[in-house]
Tab-separated table of C-alpha atoms and ligand atoms in Angstrom:
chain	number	residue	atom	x	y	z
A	1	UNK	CA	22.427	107.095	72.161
A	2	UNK	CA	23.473	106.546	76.034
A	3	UNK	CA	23.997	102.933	75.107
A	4	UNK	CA	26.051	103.621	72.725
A	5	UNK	CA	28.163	105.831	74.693
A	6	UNK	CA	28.311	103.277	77.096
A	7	UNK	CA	29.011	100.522	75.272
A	8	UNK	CA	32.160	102.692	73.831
A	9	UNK	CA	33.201	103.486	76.858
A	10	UNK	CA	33.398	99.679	78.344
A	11	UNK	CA	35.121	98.881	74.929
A	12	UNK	CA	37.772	101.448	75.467
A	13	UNK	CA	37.963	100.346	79.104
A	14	UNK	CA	38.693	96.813	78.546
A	15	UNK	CA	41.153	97.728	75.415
A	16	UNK	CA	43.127	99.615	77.783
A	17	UNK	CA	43.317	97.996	81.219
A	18	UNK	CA	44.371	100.096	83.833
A	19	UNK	CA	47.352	98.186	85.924
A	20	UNK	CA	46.909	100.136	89.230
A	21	UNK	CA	44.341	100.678	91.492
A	22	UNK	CA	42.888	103.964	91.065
A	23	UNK	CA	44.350	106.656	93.586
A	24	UNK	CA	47.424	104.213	94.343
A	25	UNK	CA	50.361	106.005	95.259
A	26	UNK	CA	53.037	105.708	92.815
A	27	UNK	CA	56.345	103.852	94.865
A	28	UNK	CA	59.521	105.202	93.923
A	29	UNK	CA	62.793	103.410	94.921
A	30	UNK	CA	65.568	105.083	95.502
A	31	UNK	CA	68.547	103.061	95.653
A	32	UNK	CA	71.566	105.518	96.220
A	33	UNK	CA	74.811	105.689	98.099
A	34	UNK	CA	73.800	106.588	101.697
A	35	UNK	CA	77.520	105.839	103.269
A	36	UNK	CA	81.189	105.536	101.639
A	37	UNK	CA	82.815	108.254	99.456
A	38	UNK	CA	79.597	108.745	97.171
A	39	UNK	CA	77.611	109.131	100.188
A	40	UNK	CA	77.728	112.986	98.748
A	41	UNK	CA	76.570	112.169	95.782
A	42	UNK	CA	73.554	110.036	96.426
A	43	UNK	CA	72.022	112.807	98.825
A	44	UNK	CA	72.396	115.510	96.214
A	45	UNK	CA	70.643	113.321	93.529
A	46	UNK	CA	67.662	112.619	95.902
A	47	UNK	CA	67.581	116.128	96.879
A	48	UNK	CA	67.269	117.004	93.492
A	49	UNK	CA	64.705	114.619	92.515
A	50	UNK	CA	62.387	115.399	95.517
A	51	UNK	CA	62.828	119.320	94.860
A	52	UNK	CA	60.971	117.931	90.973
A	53	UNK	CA	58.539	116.402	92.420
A	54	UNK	CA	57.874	119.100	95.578
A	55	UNK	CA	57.211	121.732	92.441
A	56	UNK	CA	54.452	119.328	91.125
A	57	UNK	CA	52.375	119.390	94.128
A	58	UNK	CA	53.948	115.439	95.136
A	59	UNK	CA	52.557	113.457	92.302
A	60	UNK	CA	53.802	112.387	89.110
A	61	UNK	CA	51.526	111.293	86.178
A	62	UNK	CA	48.642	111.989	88.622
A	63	UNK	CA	49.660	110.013	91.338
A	64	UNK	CA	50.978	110.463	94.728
A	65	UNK	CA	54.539	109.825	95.481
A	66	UNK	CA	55.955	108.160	97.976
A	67	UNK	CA	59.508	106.658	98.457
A	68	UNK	CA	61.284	103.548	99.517
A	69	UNK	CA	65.287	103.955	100.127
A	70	UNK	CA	68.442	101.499	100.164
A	71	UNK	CA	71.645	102.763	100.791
A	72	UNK	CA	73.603	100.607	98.070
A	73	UNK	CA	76.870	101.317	99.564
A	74	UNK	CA	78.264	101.756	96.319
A	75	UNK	CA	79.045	98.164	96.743
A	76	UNK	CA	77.912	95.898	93.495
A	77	UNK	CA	78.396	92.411	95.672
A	78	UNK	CA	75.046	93.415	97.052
A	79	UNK	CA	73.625	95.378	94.236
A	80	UNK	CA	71.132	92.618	92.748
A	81	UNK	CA	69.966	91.676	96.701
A	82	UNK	CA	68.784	95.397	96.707
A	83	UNK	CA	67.539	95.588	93.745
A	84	UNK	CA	65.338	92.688	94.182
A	85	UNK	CA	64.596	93.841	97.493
A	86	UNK	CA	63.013	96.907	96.169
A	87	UNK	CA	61.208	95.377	93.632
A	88	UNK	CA	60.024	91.690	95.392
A	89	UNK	CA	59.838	93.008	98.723
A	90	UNK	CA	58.856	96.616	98.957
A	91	UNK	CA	56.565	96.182	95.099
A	92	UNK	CA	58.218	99.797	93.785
A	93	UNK	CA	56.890	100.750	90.830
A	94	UNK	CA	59.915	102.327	89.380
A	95	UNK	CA	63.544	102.506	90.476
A	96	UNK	CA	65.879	105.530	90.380
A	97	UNK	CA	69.594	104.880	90.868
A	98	UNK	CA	72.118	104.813	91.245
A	99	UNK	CA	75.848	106.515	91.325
A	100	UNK	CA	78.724	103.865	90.792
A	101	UNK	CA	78.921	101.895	87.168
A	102	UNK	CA	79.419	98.270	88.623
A	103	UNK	CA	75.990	99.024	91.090
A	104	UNK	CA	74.121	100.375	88.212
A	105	UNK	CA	74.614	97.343	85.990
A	106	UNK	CA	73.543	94.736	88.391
A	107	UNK	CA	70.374	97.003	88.485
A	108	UNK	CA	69.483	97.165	85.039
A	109	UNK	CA	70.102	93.502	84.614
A	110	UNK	CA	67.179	92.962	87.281
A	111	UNK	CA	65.269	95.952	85.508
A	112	UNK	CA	65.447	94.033	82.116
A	113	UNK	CA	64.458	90.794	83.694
A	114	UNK	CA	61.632	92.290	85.009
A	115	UNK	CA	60.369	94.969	83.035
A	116	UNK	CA	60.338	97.647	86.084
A	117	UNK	CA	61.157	101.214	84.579
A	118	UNK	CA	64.524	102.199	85.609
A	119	UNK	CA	66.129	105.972	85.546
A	120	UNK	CA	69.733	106.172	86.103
A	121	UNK	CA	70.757	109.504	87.813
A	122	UNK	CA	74.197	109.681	87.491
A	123	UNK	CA	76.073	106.236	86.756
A	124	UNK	CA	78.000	106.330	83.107
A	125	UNK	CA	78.347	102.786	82.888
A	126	UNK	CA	78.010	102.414	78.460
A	127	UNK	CA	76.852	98.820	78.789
A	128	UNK	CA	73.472	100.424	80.717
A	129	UNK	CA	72.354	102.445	77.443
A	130	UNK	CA	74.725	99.750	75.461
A	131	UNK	CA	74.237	96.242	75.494
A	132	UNK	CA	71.617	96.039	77.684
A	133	UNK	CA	69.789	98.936	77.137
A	134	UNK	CA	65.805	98.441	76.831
A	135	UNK	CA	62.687	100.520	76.556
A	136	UNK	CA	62.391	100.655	80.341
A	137	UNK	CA	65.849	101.801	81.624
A	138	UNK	CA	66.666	104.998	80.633
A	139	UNK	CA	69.761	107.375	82.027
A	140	UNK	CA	69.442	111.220	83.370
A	141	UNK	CA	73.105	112.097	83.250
A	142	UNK	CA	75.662	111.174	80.847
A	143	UNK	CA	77.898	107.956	79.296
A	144	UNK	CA	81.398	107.587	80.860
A	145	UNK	CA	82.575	107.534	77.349
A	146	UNK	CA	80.842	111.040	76.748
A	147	UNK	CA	82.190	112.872	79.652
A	148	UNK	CA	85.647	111.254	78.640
A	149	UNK	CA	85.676	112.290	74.895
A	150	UNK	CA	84.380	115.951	75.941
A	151	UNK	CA	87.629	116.471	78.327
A	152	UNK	CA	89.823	114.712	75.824
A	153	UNK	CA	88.951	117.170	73.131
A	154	UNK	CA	89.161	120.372	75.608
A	155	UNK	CA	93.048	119.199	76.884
A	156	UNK	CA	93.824	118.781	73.018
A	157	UNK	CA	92.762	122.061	72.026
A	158	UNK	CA	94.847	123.527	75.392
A	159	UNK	CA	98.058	122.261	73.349
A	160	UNK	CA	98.695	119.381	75.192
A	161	UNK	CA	100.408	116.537	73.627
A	162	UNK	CA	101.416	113.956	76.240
A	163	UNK	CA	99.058	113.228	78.748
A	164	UNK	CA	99.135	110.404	82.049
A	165	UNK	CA	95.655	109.589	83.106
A	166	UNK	CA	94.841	108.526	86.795
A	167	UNK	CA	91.681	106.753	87.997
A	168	UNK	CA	90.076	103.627	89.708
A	169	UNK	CA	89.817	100.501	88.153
A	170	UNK	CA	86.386	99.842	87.277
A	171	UNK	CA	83.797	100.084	84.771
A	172	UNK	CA	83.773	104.183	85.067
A	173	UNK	CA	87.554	104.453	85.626
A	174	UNK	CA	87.876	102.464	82.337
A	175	UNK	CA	85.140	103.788	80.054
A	176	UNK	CA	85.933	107.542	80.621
A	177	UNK	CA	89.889	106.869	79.710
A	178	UNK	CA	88.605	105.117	77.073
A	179	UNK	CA	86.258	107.912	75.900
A	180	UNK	CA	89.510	110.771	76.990
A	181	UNK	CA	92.269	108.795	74.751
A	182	UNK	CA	89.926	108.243	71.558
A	183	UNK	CA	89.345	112.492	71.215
A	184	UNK	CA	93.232	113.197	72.280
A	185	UNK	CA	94.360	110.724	70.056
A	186	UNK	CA	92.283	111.713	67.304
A	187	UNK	CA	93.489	114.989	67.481
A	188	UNK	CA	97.657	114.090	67.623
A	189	UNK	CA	97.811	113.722	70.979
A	190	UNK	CA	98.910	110.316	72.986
A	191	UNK	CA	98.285	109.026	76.123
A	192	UNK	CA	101.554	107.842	77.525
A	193	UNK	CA	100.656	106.337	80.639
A	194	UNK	CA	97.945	104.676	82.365
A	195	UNK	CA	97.274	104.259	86.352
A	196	UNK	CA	94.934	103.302	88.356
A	197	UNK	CA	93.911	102.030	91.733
A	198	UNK	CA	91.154	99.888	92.947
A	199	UNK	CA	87.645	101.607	93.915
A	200	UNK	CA	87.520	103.074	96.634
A	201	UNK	CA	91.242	103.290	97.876
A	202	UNK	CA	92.775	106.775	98.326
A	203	UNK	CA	96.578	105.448	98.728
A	204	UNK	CA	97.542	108.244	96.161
A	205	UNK	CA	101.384	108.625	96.918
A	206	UNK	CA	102.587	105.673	94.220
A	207	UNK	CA	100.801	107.020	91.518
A	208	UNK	CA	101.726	110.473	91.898
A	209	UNK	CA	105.115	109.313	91.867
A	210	UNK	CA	105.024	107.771	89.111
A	211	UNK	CA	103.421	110.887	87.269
A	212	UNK	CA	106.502	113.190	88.499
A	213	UNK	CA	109.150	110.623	86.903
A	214	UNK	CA	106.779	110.184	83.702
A	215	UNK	CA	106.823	114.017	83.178
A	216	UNK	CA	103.755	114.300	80.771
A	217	UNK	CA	102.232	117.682	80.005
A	218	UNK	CA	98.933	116.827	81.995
A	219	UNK	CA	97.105	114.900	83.749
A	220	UNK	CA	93.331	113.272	83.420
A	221	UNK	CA	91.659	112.331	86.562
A	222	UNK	CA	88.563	110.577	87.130
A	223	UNK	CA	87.840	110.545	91.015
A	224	UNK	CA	84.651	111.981	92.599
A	225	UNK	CA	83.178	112.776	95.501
A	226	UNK	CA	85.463	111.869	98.953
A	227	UNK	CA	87.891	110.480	96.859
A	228	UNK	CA	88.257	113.019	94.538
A	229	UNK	CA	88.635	116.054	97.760
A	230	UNK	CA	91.892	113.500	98.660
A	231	UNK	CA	93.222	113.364	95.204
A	232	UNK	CA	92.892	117.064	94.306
A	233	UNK	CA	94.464	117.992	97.804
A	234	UNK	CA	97.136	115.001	97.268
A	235	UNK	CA	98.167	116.520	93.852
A	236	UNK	CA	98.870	119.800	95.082
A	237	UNK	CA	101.240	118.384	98.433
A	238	UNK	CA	103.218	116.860	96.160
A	239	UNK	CA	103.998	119.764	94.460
A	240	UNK	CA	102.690	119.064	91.095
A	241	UNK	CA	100.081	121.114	90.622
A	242	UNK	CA	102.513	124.392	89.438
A	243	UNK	CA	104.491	121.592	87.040
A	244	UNK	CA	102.101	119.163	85.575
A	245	UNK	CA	98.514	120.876	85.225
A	246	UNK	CA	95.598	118.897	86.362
A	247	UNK	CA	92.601	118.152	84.355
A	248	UNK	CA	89.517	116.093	85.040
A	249	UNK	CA	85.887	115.499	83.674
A	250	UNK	CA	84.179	117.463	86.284
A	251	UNK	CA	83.829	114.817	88.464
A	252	UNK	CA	87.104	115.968	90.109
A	253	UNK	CA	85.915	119.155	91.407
A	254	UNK	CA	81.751	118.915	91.699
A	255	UNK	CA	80.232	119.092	94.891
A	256	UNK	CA	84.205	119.077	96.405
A	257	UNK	CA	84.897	122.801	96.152
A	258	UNK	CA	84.563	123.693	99.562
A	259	UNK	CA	86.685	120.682	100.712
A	260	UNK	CA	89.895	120.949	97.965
A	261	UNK	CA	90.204	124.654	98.678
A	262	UNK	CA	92.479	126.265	96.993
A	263	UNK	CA	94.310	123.472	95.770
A	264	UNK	CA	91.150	123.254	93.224
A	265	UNK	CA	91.919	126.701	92.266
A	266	UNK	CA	92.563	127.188	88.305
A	267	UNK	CA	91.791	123.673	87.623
A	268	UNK	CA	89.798	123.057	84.370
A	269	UNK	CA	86.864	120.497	83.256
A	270	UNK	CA	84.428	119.345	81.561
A	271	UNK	CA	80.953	118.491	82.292
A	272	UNK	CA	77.607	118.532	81.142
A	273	UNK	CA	76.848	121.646	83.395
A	274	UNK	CA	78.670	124.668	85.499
A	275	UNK	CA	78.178	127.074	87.866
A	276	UNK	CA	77.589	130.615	86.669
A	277	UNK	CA	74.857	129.266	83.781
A	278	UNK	CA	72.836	132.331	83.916
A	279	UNK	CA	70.418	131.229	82.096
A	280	UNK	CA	66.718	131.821	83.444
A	281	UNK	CA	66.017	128.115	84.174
A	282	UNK	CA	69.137	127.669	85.902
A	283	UNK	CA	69.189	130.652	88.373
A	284	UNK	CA	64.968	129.632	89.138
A	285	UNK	CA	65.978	125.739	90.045
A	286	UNK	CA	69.204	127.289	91.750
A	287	UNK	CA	67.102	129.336	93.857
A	288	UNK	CA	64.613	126.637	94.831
A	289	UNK	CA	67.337	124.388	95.545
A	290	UNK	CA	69.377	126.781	98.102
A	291	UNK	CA	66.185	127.879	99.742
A	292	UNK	CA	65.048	123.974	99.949
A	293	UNK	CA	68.422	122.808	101.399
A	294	UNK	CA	70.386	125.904	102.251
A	295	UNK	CA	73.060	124.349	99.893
A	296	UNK	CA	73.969	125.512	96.334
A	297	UNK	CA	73.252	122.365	93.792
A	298	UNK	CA	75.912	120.633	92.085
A	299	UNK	CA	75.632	118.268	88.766
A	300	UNK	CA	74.673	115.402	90.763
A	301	UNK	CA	71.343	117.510	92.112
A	302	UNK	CA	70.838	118.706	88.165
A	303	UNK	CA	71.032	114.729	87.078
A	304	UNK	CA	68.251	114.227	90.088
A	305	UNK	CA	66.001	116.513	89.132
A	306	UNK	CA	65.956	115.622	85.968
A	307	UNK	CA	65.689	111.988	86.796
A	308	UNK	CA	62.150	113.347	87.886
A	309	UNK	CA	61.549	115.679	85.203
A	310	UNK	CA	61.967	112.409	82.818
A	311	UNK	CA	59.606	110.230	84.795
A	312	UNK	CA	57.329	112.552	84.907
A	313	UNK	CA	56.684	113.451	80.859
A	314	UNK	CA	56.569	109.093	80.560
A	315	UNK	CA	53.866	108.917	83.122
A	316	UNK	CA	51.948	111.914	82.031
A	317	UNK	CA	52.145	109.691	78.390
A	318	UNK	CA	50.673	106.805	80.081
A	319	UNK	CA	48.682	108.652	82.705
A	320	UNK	CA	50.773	107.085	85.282
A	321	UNK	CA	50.380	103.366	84.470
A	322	UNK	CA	54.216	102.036	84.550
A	323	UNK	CA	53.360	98.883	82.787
A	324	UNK	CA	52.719	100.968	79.317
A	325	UNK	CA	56.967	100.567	79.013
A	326	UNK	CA	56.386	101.434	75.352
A	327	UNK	CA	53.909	104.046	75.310
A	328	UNK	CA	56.322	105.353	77.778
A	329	UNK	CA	59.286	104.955	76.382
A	330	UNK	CA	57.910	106.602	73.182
A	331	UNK	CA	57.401	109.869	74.982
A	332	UNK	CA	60.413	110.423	76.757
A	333	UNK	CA	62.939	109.827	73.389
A	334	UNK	CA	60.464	112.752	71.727
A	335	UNK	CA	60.757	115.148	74.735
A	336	UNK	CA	63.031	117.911	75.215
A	337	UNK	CA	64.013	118.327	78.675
A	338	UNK	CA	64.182	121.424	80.280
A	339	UNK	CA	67.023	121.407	82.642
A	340	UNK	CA	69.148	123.582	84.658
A	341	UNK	CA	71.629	122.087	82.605
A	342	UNK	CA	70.210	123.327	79.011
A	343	UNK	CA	67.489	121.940	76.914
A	344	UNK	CA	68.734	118.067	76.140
A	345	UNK	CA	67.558	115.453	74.627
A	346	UNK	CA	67.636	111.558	74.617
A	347	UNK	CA	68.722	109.242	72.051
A	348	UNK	CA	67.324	105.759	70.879
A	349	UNK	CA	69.254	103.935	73.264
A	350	UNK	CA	67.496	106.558	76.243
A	351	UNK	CA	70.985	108.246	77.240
A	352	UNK	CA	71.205	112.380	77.104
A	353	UNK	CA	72.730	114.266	74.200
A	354	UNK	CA	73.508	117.097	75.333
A	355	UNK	CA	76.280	119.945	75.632
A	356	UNK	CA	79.376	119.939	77.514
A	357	UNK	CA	80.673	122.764	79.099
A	358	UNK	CA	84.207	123.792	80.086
A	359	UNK	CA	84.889	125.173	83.626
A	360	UNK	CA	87.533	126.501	85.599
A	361	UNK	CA	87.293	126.515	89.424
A	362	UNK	CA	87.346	129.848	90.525
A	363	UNK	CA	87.234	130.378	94.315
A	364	UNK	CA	83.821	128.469	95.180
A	365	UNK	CA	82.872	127.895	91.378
A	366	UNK	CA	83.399	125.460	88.398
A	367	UNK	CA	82.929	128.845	86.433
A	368	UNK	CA	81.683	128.061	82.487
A	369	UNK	CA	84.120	129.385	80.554
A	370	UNK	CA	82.556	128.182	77.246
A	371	UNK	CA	81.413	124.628	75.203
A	372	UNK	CA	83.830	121.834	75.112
A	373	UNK	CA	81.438	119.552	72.874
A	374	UNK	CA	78.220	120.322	71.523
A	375	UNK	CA	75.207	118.279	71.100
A	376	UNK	CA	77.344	115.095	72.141
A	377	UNK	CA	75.930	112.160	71.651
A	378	UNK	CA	77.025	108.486	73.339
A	379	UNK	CA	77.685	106.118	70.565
A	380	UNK	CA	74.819	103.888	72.424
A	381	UNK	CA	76.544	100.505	70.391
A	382	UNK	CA	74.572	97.671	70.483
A	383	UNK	CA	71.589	99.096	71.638
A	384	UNK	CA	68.411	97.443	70.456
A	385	UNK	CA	65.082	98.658	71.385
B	401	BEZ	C1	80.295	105.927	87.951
B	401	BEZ	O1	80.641	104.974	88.660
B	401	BEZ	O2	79.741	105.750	86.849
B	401	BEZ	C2	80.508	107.328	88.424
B	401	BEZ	C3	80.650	107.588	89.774
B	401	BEZ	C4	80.828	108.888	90.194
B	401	BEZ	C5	80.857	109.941	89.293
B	401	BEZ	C6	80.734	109.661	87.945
B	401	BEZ	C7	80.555	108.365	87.503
C-alpha cells in the first residue's frame, strides 16, 4: 500500500515538474516611469501594487516577493534594453509595466519572445491585447480605444455636435481619438478638427488657438499626468474654458486635481473609476491606501493594485510556478476581480471589461455622477490565443 502511494506520488511529481526551487522568492519587475511627466503615474501604480501584496502577508501564489525596478523614462528608444535587462540580467520572473503605449509595446514584444508573464498596469496601447496579444501578457487597466468610445458616447448624449479633439501624437493620442470619433460619430455627431503635438511637449498656445478660431462645441483631450496639470491650466488662461467646454477621458484630471485647481472645476470625464464610489470595497482599499501613503489613490493606484490582485489568482492556479502560462492564463480570463473599481472581468484577448463611469471634478474630486458605458468591452481584433 505505501508503495503504491509512493510510486503515485513520484508519477505525479515527474508529470508535473516544478520550475522553481522550492521557497524561491518570486522576482517581480517593475518597469515604470520614475522621472518625466508620468513620473506621477508610475509611483501611484507601484504604490498600489505593493499595498496588494502588503495585505497578503508579501507573497503571491505562496511565494515571497521581492522587486527589481527600472525607471523607463517613458522613453520607448530604450524600452526593449530594459526590458531585456530585467529579464536577462536581473532573471524576473514576471514583469509589471508600464504607463506610456509606445514603452508598453516594445515590452510585450520581448514578453512574447520569451514567454515571461507580463501585466500591463495602465498603458492602452490596442496592439498589446490586439495583435500581439498572448496567453502571458495580460492588461489591468483599460484599451485606449475603450476609454475613447466611453467619453465619445457621454459628450454625444451632452448634445454636442461638433467637437475639436487635442492630444499627443502617439500610439495613445491616436487610439483614444480613434475610439472618441467612432461613438460621436455613430451617434450624429462629427469631429471637425484634429490636433496634436508630439509626446511630451507642453507648447499649448498654437493649438488652443486654433480651437478659438475653429469654434466647435467641445473639446476632447487626452493629456495626463504633468502634461495634463499644463493643459487644463492652459485652457482656462486662454479664456476658453466659459466658451468651449472641456472634456477628457479621465486622464485629464486624475491624480492632477490638486495641481489644475480650480481651473479643473466643472470639468467632466470618463473613466473606468471615480472618486466618491461608496461602495464597501472601495472606501476599505481607500482607507488602506491613505493610511499606507498619507495620499488619497487615484485610477492609476486602482490599475496597480489590481495588477497584483490578477497575478495573484494566476499563481494561486499554478501554485506559483510562472512557466504554467496556460494553466495560468486559464484562471485569470475565469476570475472576477474584485476591485475598488467594481467587479470586472477579462476578455479572451486578457484586457478588462468593465464599466465606465462619468465624473465631474468637484473641488478635490472626479465626483461619479453616473455610468457612461456599461460592461465595455475592447474589440481585442486580431487577438489569437
Ligand atoms: C498611454 O500611453 O497608453 C497612456 C498614458 C497615460 C495615461 C493613459 C494612457
Amino acid at each position: 500500500m505505501k508503495l503504491i502511494r509512493l510510486t503515485v506520488l513520484a508519477a505525479a511529481a515527474l508529470a508535473a515538474p516544478v520550475t522553481f526551487a522550492q521557497g524561491a522568492k518570486l522576482k517581480v519587475g517593475l518597469m515604470l516611469p520614475a522621472t518625466g511627466t508620468f513620473a506621477s503615474l508610475g509611483t501611484a501604480i507601484e504604490n498600489g501594487f505593493k499595498l496588494y501584496v502588503q495585505e497578503q502577508g508579501g507573497k503571491l501564489g505562496g511565494r515571497e516577493v521581492e522587486f527589481v525596478k527600472v525607471d523607463d523614462e517613458s522613453e520607448p528608444a530604450k524600452a526593449t534594453d530594459n526590458v531585456n535587462k530585467l529579464i536577462k540580467r536581473d532573471n524576473v520572473d514576471v514583469i509589471v509595466g508600464t504607463v506610456h503605449s509606445g514603452v508598453a509595446m516594445a515590452m510585450a514584444r520581448v514578453a512574447k519572445d520569451t514567454g515571461t508573464i507580463l501585466i500591463v498596469p495602465n498603458a492602452g496601447a490596442g496592439a498589446v491585447t490586439g495583435p500581439m496579444c498572448a496567453p502571458n501578457i495580460f492588461r489591468s487597466s483599460f484599451s485606449n480605444w475603450q476609454t475613447g468610445y466611453a467619453t465619445g458616447e457621454a459628450v454625444a448624449k451632452r448634445g454636442h455636435k461638433k467637437i475639436a479633439t487635442v492630444t499627443w501624437k502617439y500610439a495613445a493620442g491616436d487610439e483614444m481619438v480613434a475610439g472618441f470619433k467612432e461613438a460621436f460619430e455613430k451617434a450624429g455627431g462629427q469631429v471637425v478638427k484634429e490636433l496634436n503635438l508630439p509626446f511630451p511637449n507642453v507648447e499649448f498656445q498654437a493649438l488652443l488657438t486654433d480651437v478659438a478660431a475653429t469654434k466647435p462645441d467641445g473639446v476632447f483631450a487626452f493629456f495626463a499626468g504633468g502634461g495634463a496639470v499644463k493643459f487644463v491650466k492652459d485652457y482656462a488662461g486662454a479664456g476658453l474654458k466659459k466658451t468651449i467646454p472641456l472634456y477628457g477621458n479621465g486622464f485629464l484630471t486624475d491624480g492632477t486635481l490638486d495641481a489644475q485647481g480650480t481651473d479643473a472645476e466643472g470639468i467632466f470625464t470618463a473613466l473606468h473609476y471615480a472618486d466618491g464610489l461608496n461602495t464597501p470595497r472601495d472606501n476599505t482599499f481607500r482607507l488602506a491606501y491613505a493610511k499606507a501613503y498619507k495620499l488619497q489613490p487615484d485610477v492609476y493606484a486602482v490599475q496597480g493594485y489590481d495588477a497584483a490582485q490578477m497575478l495573484a489568482v494566476g499563481l494561486n492556479a499554478v501554485k506559483g510556478d510562472v512557466k504554467k502560462i496556460d494553466e495560468f492564463a486559464k484562471a485569470v480570463q475565469a476570475a472576477k476581480i474584485d476591485s475598488p473599481r467594481g467587479v470586472f472581468t477579462i476578455s479572451k484577448s486578457n484586457n478588462p471589461v468593465q464599466d465606465f463611469y462619468l465624473r465631474q471634478v468637484v473641488g478635490k474630486e472626479n465626483k461619479s455622477v453616473g455610468i457612461a458605458s456599461k460592461a465595455l468591452a475592447d474589440p481585442g481584433r486580431g487577438c489569437k490565443l
